[in-house]
PDB file of C-alpha atoms in Angstrom:
ATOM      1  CA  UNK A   1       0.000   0.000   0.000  1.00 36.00           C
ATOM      2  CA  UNK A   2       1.339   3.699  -0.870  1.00 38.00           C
ATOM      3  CA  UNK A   3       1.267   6.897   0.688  1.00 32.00           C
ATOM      4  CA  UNK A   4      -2.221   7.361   1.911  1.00 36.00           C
ATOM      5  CA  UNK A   5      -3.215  11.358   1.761  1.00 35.00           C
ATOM      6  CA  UNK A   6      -5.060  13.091   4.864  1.00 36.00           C
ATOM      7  CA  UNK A   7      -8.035  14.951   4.242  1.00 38.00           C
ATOM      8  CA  UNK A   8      -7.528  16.792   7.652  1.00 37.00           C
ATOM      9  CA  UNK A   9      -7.679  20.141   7.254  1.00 36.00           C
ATOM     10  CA  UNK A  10      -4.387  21.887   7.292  1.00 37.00           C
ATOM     11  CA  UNK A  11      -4.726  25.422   8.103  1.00 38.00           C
ATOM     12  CA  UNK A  12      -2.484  28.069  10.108  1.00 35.00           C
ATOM     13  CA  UNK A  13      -3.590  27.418  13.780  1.00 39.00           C
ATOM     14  CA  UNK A  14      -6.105  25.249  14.522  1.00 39.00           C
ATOM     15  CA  UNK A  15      -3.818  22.870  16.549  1.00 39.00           C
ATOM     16  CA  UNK A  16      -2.476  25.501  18.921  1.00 41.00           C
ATOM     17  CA  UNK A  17      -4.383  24.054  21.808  1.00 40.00           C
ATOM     18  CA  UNK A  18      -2.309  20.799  21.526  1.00 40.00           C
ATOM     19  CA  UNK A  19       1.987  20.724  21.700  1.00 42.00           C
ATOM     20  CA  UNK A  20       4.240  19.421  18.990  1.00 44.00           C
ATOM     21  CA  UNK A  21       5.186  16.460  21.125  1.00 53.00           C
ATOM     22  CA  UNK A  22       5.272  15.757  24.614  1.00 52.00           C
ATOM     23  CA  UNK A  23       8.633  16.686  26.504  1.00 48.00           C
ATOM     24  CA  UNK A  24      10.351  18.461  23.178  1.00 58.00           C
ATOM     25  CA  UNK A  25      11.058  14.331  21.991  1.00 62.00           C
ATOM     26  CA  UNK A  26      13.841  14.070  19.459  1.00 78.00           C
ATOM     27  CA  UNK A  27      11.880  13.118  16.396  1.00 84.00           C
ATOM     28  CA  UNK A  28      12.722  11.781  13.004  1.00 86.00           C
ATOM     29  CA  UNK A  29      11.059  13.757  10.427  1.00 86.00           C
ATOM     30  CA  UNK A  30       8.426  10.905   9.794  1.00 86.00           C
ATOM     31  CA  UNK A  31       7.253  11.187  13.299  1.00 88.00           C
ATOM     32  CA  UNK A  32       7.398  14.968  13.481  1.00 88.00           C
ATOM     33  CA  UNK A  33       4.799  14.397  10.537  1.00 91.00           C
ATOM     34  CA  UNK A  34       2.574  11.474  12.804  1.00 92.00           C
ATOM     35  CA  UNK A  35       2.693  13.867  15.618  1.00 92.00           C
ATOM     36  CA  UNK A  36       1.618  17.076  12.971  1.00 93.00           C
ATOM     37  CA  UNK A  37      -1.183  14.554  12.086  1.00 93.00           C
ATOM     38  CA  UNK A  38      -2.276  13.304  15.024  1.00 93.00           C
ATOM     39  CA  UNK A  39      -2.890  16.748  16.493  1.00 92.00           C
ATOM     40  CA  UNK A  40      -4.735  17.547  12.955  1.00 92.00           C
ATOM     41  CA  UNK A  41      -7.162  14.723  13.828  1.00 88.00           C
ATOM     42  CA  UNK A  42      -7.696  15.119  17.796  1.00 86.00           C
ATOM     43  CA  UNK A  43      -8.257  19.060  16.499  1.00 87.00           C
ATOM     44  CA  UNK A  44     -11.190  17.330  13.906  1.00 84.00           C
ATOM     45  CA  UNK A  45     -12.833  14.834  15.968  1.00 79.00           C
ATOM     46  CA  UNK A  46     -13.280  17.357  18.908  1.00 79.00           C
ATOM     47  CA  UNK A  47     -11.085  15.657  21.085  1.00 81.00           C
ATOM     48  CA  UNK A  48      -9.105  17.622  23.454  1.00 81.00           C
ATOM     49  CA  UNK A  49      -6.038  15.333  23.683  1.00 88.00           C
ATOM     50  CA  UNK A  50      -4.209  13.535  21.135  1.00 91.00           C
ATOM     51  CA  UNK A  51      -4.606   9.795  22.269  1.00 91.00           C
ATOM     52  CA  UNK A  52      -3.024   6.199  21.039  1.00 93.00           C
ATOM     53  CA  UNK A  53      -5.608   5.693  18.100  1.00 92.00           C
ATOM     54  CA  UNK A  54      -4.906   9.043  17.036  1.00 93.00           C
ATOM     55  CA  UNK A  55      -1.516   8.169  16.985  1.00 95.00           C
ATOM     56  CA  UNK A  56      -1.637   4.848  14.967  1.00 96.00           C
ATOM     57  CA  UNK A  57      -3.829   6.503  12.243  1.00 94.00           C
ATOM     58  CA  UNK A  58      -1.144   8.489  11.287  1.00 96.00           C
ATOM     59  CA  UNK A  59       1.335   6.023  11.838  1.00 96.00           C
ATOM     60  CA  UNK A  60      -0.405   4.422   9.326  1.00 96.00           C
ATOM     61  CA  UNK A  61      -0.994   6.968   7.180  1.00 93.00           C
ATOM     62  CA  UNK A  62       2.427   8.918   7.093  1.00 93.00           C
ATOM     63  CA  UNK A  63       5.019   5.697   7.679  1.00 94.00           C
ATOM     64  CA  UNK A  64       5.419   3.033   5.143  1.00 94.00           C
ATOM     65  CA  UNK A  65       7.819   1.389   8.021  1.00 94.00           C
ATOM     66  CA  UNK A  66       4.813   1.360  10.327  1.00 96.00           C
ATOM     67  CA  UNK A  67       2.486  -0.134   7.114  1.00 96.00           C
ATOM     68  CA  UNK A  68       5.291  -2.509   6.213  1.00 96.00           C
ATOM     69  CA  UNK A  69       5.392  -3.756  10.200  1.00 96.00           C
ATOM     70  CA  UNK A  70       1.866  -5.604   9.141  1.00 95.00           C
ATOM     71  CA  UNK A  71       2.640  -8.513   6.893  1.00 90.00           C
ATOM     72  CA  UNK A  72      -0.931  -8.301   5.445  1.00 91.00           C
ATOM     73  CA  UNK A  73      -1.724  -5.111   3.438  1.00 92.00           C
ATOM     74  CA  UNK A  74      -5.399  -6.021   4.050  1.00 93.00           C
ATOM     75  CA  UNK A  75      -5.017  -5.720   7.424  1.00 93.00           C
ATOM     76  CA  UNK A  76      -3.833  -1.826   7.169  1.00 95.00           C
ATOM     77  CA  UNK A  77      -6.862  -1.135   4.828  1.00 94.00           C
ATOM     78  CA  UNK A  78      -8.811  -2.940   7.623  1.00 92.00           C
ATOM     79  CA  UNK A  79      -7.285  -0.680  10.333  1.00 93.00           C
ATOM     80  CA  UNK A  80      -7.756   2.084   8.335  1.00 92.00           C
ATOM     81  CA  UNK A  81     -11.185   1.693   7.666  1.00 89.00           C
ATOM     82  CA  UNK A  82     -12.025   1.271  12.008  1.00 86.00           C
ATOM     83  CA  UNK A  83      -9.687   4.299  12.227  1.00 88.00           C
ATOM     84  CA  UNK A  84     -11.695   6.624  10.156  1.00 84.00           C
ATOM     85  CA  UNK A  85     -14.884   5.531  11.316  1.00 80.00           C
ATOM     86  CA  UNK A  86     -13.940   6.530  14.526  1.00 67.00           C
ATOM     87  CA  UNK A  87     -15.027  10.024  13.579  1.00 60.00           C
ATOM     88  CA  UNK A  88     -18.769   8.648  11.975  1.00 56.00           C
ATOM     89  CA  UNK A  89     -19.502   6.286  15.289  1.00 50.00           C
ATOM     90  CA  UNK A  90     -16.852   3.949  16.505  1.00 47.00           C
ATOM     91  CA  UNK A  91     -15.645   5.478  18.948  1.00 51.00           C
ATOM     92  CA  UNK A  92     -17.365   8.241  19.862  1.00 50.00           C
ATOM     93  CA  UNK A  93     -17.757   6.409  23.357  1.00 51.00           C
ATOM     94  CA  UNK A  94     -14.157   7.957  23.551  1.00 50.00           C
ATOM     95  CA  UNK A  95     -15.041  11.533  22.581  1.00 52.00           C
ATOM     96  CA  UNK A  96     -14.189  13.902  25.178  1.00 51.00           C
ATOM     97  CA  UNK A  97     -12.833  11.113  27.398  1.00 52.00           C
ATOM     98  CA  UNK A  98      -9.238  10.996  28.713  1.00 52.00           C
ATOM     99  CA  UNK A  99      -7.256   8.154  27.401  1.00 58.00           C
ATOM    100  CA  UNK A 100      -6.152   6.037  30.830  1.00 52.00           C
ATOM    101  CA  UNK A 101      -5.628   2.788  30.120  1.00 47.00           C
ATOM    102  CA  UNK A 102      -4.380   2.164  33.786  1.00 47.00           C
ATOM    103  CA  UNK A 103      -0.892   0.916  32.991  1.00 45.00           C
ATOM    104  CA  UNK A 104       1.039   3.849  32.948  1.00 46.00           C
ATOM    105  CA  UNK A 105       0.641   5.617  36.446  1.00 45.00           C
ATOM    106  CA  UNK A 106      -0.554   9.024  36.042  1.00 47.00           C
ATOM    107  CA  UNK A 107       1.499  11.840  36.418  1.00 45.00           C
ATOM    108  CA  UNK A 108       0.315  15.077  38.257  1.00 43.00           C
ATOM    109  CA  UNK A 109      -0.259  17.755  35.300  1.00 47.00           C
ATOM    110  CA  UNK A 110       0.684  14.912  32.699  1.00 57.00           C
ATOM    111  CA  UNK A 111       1.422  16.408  29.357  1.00 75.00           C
ATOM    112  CA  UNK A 112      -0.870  18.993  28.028  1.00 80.00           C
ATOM    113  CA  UNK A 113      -2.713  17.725  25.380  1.00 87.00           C
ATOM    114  CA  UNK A 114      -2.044  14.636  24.819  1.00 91.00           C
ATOM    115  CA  UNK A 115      -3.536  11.457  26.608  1.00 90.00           C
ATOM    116  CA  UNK A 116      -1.513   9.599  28.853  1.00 90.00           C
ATOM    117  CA  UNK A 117      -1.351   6.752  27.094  1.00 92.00           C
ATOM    118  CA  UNK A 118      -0.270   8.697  23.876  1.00 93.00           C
ATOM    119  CA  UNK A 119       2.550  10.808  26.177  1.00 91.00           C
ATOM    120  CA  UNK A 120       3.643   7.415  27.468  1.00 91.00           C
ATOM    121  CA  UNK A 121       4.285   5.990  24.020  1.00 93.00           C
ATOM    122  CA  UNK A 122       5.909   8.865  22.729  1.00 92.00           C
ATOM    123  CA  UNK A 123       8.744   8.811  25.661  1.00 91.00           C
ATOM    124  CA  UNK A 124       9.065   5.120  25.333  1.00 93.00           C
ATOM    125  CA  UNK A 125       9.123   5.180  21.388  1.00 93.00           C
ATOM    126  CA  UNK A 126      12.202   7.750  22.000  1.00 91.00           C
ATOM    127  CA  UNK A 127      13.955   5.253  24.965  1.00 93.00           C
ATOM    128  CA  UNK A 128      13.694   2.545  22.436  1.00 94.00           C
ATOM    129  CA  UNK A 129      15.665   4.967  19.676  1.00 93.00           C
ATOM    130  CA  UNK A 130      18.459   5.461  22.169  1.00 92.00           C
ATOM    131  CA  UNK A 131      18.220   1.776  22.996  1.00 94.00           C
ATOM    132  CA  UNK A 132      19.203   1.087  19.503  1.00 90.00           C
ATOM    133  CA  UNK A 133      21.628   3.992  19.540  1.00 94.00           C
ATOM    134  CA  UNK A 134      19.110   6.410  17.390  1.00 91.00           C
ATOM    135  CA  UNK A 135      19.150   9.629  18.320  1.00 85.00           C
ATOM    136  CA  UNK A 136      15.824  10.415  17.130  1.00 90.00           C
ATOM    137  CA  UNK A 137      12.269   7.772  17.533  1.00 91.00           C
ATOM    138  CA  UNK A 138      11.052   7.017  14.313  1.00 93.00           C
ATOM    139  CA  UNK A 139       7.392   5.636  13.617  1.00 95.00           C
ATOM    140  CA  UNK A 140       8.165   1.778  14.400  1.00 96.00           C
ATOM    141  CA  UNK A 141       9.353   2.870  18.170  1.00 95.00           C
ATOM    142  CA  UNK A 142       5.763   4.662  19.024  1.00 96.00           C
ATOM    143  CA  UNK A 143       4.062   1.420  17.335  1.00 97.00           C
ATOM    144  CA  UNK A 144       5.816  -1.020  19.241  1.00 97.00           C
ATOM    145  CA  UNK A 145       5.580   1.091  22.389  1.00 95.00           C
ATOM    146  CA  UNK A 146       1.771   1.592  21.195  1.00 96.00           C
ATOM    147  CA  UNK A 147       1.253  -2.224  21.373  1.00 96.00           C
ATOM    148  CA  UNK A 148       2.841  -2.643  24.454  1.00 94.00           C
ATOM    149  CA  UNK A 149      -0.645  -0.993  26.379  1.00 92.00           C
ATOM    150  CA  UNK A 150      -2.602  -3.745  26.244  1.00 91.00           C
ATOM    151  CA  UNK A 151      -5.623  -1.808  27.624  1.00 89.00           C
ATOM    152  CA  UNK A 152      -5.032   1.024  24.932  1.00 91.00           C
ATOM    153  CA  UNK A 153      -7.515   2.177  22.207  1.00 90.00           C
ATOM    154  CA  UNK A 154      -5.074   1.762  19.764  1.00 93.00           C
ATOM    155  CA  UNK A 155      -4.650  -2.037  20.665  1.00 94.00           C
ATOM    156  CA  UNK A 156      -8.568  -2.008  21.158  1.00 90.00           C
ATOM    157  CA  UNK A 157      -8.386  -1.046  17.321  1.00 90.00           C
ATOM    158  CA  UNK A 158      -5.608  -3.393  16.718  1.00 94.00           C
ATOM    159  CA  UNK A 159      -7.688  -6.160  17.791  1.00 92.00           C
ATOM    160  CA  UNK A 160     -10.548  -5.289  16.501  1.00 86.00           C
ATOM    161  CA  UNK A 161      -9.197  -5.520  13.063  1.00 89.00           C
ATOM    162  CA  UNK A 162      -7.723  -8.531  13.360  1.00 91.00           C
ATOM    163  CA  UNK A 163      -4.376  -8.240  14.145  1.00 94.00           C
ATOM    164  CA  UNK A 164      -2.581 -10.259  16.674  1.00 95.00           C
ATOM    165  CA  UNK A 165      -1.202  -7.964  18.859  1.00 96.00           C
ATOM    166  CA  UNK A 166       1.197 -10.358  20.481  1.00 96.00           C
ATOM    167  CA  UNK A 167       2.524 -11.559  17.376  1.00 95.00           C
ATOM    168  CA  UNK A 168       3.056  -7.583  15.841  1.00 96.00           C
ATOM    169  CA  UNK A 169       4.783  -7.381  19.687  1.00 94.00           C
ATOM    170  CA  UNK A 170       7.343 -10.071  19.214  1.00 94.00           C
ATOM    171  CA  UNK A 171       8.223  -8.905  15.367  1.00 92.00           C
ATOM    172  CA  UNK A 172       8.483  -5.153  16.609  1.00 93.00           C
ATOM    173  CA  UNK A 173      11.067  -6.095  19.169  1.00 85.00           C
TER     174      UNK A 173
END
């Protein structure tokens, strides 16, 4: 599958409410362009925080490392199609809900605008870079660290697609 295009809506401004990233992370410039997305569709589906299924969209969407991470290219049209429905029903449960999966403790003031979940991904996405002596995460660090959260809406989505998580785990690391 090739580049996929975001209809999002790319004028001056209308993500100031969210951050670039959380904590200033050293970001290829794939990632700076997930992140640049990911605000553009938190900003779109009224949510006030950028959260894990925000994220994997534009994994999807902007990385062909992420897409090529899934063995199946009908499974990233089939993850695709949950992740834009999100906005038309599925998932509008989560819609103006905080993203707390419960396995990443909470931390007083967290980072502004983005979910917990989502903040915790980013920051382990960039400790897995320096793991593998990168100074900068790239797209296949936030999706392993993504799947890691079993509880997360992005694994919810995952699963719900079809993909096993544990499998995408084990390849990923």
């Amino acid at each position: 599958m090739g580049y996929v295009q975001s209809s999002a809506p790319t004028g001056a401004g209308e993500c100031d409410a969210l951050p670039a990233a959380p904590e200033d992370a050293p970001l290829s410039d794939e990632l700076a362009l997930v992140v640049a997305g990911a605000k553009r569709r938190a900003v779109r589906d009224g949510d006030r925080q950028v959260d894990s299924a925000h994220l994997l969209h534009s994994l999807l969407e902007a990385d062909p490392d992420v897409r090529a991470a899934f063995p199946d290219p009908a499974q990233v049209a089939r993850l695709l199609g949950y992740l834009v429905q999100r906005s038309i029903g599925y998932g509008l449960r989560w819609q103006g809900s905080v993203e707390d999966s419960g396995a990443v403790p909470l931390v007083r003031g967290g980072t502004p605008g983005w979910s917990p979940v989502a903040a915790a991904a980013m920051a382990a996405g960039v400790e897995r870079a320096v793991r593998r002596g990168d100074e900068r995460a790239r797209g296949v660090d936030v999706l392993a660290a993504l799947a890691t959260d079993v509880e997360s809406r992005a694994v919810e989505v995952l699963g719900r697609a079809g993909v096993d998580v544990d499998r995408l785990r084990r390849r990923l690391n």
